[in-house]
Short mmCIF file of C-alpha atoms in Angstrom, two decimals:
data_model
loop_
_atom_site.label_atom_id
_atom_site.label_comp_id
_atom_site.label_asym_id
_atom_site.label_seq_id
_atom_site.Cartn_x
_atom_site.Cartn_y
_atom_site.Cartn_z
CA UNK A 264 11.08 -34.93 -3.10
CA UNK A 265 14.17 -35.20 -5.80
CA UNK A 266 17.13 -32.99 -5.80
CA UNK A 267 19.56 -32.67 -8.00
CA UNK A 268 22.79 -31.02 -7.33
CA UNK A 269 24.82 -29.69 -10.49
CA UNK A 270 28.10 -28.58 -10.99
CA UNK A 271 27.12 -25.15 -11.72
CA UNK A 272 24.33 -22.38 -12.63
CA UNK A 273 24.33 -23.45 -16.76
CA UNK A 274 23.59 -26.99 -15.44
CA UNK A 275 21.27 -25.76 -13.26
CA UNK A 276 19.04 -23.63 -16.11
CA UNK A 277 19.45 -26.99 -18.57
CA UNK A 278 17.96 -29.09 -15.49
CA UNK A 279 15.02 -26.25 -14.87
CA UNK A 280 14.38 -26.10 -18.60
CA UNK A 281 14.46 -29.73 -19.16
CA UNK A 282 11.95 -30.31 -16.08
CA UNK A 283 9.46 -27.58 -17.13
CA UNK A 284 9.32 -28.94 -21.06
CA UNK A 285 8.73 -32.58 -19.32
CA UNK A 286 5.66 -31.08 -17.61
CA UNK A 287 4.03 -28.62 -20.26
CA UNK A 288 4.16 -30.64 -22.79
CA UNK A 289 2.42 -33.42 -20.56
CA UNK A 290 -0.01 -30.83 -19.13
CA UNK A 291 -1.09 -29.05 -22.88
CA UNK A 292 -1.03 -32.72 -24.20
CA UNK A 293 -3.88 -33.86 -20.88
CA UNK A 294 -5.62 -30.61 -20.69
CA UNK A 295 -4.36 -28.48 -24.05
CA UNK A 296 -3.07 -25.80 -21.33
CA UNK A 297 -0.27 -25.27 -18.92
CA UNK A 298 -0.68 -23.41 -15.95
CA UNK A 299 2.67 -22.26 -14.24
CA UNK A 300 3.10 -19.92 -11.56
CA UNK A 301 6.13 -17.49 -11.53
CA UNK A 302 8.65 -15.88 -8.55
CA UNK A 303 10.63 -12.48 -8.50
CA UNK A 304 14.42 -11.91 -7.32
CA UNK A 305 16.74 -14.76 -9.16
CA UNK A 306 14.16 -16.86 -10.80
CA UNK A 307 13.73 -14.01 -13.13
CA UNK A 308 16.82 -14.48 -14.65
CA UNK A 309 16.88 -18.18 -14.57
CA UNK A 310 13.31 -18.59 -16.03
CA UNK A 311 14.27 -15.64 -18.82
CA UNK A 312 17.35 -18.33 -19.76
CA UNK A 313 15.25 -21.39 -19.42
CA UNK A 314 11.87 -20.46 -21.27
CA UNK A 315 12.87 -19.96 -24.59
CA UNK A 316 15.03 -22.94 -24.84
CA UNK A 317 11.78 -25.11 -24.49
CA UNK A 318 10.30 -27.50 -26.82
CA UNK A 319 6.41 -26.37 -26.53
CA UNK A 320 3.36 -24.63 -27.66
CA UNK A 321 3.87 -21.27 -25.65
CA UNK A 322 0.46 -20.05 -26.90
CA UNK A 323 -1.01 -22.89 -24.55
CA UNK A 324 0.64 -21.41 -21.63
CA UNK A 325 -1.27 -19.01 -18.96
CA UNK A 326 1.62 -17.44 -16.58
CA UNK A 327 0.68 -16.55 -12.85
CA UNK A 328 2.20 -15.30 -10.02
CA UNK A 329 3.25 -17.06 -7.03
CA UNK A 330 3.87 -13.73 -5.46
CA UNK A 331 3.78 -9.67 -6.57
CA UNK A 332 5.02 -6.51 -5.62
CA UNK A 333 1.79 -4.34 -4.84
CA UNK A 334 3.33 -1.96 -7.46
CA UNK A 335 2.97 -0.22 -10.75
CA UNK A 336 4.39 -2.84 -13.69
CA UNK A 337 6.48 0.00 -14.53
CA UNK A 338 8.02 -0.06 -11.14
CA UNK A 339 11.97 -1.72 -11.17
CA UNK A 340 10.59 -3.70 -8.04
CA UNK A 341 7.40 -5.03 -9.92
CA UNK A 342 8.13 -8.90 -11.20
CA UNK A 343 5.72 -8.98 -14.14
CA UNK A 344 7.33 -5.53 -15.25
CA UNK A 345 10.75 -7.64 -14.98
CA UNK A 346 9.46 -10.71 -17.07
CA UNK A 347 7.59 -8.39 -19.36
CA UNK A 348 11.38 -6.34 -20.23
CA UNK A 349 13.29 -9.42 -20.35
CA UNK A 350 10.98 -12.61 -21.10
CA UNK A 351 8.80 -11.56 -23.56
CA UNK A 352 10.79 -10.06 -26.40
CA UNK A 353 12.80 -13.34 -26.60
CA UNK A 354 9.68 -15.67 -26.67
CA UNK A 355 6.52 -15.87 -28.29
CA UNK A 356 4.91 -15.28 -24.69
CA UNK A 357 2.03 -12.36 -25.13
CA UNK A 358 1.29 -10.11 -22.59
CA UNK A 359 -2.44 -11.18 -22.38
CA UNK A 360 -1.16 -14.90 -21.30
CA UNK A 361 0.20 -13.30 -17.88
CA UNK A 362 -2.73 -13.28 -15.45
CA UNK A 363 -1.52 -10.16 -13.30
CA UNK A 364 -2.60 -7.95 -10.14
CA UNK A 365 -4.72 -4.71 -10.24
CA UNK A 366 -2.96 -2.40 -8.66
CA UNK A 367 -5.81 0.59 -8.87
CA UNK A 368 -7.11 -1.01 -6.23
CA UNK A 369 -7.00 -1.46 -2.76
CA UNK A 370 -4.56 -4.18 -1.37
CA UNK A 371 -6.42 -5.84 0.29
CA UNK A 372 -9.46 -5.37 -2.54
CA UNK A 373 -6.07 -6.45 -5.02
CA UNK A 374 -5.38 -10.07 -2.78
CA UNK A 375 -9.26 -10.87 -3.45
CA UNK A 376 -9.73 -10.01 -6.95
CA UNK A 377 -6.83 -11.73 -7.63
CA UNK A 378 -7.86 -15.00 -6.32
CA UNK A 379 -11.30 -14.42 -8.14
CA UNK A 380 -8.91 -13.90 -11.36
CA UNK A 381 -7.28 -17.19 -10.60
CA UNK A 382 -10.46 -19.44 -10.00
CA UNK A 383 -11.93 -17.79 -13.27
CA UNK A 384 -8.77 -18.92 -15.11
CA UNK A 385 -9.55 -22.91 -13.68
CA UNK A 386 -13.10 -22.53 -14.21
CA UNK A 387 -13.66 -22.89 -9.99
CA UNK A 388 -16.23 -21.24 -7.63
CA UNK A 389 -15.35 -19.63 -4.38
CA UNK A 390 -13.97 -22.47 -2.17
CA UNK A 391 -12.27 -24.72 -4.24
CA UNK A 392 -8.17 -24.71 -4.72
CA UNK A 393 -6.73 -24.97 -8.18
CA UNK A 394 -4.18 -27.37 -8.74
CA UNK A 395 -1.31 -25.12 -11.12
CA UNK A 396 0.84 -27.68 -12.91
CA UNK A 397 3.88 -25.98 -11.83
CA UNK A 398 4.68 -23.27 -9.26
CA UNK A 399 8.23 -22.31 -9.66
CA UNK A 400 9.68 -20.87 -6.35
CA UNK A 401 12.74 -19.22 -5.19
CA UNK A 402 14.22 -18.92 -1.22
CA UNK A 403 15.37 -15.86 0.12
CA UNK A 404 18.43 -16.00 2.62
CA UNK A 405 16.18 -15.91 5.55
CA UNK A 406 14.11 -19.25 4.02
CA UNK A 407 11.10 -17.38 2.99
CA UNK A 408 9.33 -18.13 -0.16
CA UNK A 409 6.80 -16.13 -2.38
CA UNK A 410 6.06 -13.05 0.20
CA UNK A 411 5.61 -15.83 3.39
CA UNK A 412 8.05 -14.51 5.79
CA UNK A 413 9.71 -16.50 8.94
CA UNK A 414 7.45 -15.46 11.73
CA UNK A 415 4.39 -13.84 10.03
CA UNK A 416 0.99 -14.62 10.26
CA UNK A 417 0.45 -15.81 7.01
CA UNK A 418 2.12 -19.01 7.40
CA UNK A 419 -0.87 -20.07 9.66
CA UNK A 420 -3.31 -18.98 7.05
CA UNK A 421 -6.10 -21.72 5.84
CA UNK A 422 -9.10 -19.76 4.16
CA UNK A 423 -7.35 -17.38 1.52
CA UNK A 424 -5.79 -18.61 -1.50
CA UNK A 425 -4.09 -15.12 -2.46
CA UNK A 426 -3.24 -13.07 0.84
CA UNK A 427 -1.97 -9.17 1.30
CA UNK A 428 0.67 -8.45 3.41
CA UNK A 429 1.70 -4.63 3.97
CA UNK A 430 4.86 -5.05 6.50
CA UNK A 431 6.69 -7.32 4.69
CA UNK A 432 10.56 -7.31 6.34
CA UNK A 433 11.48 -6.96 2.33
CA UNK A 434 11.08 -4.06 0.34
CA UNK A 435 8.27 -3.08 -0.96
CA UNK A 436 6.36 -3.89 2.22
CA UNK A 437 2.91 -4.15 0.42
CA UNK A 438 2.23 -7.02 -1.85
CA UNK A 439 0.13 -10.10 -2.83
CA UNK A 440 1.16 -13.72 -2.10
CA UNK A 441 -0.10 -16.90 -3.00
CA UNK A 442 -0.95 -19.10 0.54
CA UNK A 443 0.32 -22.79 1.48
CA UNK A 444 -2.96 -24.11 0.64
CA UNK A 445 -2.86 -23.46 -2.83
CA UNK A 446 1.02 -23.32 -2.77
CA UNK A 447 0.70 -27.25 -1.58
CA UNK A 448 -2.46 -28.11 -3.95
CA UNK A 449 0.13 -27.87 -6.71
CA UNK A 450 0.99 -30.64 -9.09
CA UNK A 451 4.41 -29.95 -8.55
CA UNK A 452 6.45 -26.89 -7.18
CA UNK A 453 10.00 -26.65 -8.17
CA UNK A 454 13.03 -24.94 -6.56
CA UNK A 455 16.10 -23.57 -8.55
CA UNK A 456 18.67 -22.10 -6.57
CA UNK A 457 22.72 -20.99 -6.84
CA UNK A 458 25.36 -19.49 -5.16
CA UNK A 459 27.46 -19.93 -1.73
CA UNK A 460 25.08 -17.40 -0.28
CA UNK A 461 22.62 -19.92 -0.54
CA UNK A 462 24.30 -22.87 1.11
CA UNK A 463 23.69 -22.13 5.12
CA UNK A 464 20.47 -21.68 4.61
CA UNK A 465 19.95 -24.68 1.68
CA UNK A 466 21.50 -26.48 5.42
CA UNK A 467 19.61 -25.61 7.37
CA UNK A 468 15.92 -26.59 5.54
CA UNK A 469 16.67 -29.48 3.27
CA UNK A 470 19.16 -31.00 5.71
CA UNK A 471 18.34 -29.92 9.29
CA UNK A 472 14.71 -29.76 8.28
CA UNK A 473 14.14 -26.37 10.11
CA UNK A 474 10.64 -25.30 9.73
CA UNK A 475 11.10 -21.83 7.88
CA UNK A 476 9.13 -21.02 5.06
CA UNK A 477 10.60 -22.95 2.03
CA UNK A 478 10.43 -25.85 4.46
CA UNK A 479 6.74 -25.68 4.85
CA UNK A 480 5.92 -26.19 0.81
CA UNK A 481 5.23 -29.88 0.77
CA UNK A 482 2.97 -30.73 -2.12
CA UNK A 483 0.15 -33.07 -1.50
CA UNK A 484 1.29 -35.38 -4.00
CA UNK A 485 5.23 -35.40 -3.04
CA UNK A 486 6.25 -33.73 -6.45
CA UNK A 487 8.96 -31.70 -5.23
CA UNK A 488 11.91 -30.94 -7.07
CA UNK A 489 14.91 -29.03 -5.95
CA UNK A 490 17.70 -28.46 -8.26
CA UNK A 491 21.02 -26.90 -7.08
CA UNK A 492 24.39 -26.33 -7.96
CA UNK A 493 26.81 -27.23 -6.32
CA UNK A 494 27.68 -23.99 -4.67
CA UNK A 495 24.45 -24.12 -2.52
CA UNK A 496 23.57 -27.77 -2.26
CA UNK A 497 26.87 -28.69 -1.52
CA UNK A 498 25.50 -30.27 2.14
CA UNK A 499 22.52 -31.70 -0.12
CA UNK A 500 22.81 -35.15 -0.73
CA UNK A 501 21.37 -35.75 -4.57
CA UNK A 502 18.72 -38.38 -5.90
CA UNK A 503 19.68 -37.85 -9.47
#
């Protein structure tokens, strides 16, 4: 794991963008693709600052994500309809690059083709677990991460790469989320996060190791990064 706490949120988006060049251009340059998956609420705006700053071939990008409102992309709570408004217009990103949720379906029916969607996209069978190149995550003041809440089920689940959940203790209750076990098959998963709100919480996971959700994303292969400003990591004791 590697933190890095920054004065403030501008050092905070250089950090994010400088970390996610560092890894696309490695992954397009191994593989001539990167595979990143994508989070709602404030990594929105950071990603839609950090993106189109980097130094890469965005048409060798496929975008996933790491959780989604089981809503119409029109929707204000939907999080591709949030990238699509204020990510792709300043990029080169197309639409078609997104790998995204059908929400015609069922939800549960949704949670399974989307997993089938994602094991298409690596070329797996039912089974295996893709490893994304990056997963870029974000914390919600209670600790939880992608739609795994403190206390639910889902943090216990082994089998399903992409799981529904209809009561989440968030609005809107009904969406898709990705699981720990392809949450920590990841290459490398990457927080970003600002703001004295933030800073209890930032406490009580990356110092008094409580095991809430956030705390439970441990890559196989130790490639965690957590960048914070100094707002919310000010208990965080930094590596770089």
């Amino acid at each position: 794991m590697v933190n890095f706490v920054l004065q403030n949120e501008d050092e905070v988006i250089q950090k994010l963008t400088d970390r996610i060049e560092s890894l696309a251009q490695k992954a397009i340059a191994d593989n001539g693709v990167f595979r990143v998956g994508l989070s709602g609420g404030s990594v929105i705006n950071y990603l839609c600052r950090a993106i189109p700053a980097i130094k890469t071939d965005l048409a060798k990008w496929r975008l996933f994500f790491c959780d989604e409102r089981f809503v119409p992309e029109n929707d204000s709570d939907s999080t591709f309809g949030a990238y699509k408004v204020a990510l792709l217009p300043v990029t080169d990103l197309k639409e078609e690059q997104f790998i995204k949720i059908n929400t015609n379906l069922t939800l549960e029916e949704c949670a399974k083709d989307y997993e089938e969607k994602i094991l298409k996209e690596f070329q797996m069978e039912d089974g295996s677990v893709p490893v994304f190149d990056l997963l870029l995550l974000g914390m919600g003041p209670d600790g939880h991460t992608c739609s795994l809440f403190p206390g639910h089920g889902l943090l216990n689940e082994t089998r399903r790469l992409i799981a529904p959940i209809d009561d989440s203790p968030k609005p809107p209750p009904k969406r898709v989320t990705m699981t720990f076990p392809l949450i920590n098959n990841a290459n490398c998963c990457m927080f970003a996060i600002c703001g004295a709100g933030k800073a209890a919480i930032v406490e009580r996971i990356f110092v008094n190791k409580e095991l809430l959700p956030t705390g439970l994303v441990a890559p196989k292969n130790g490639n965690l990064v957590c960048i914070f400003d100094q707002a919310a990591g000010k208990s965080i004791g930094a590596n770089n």
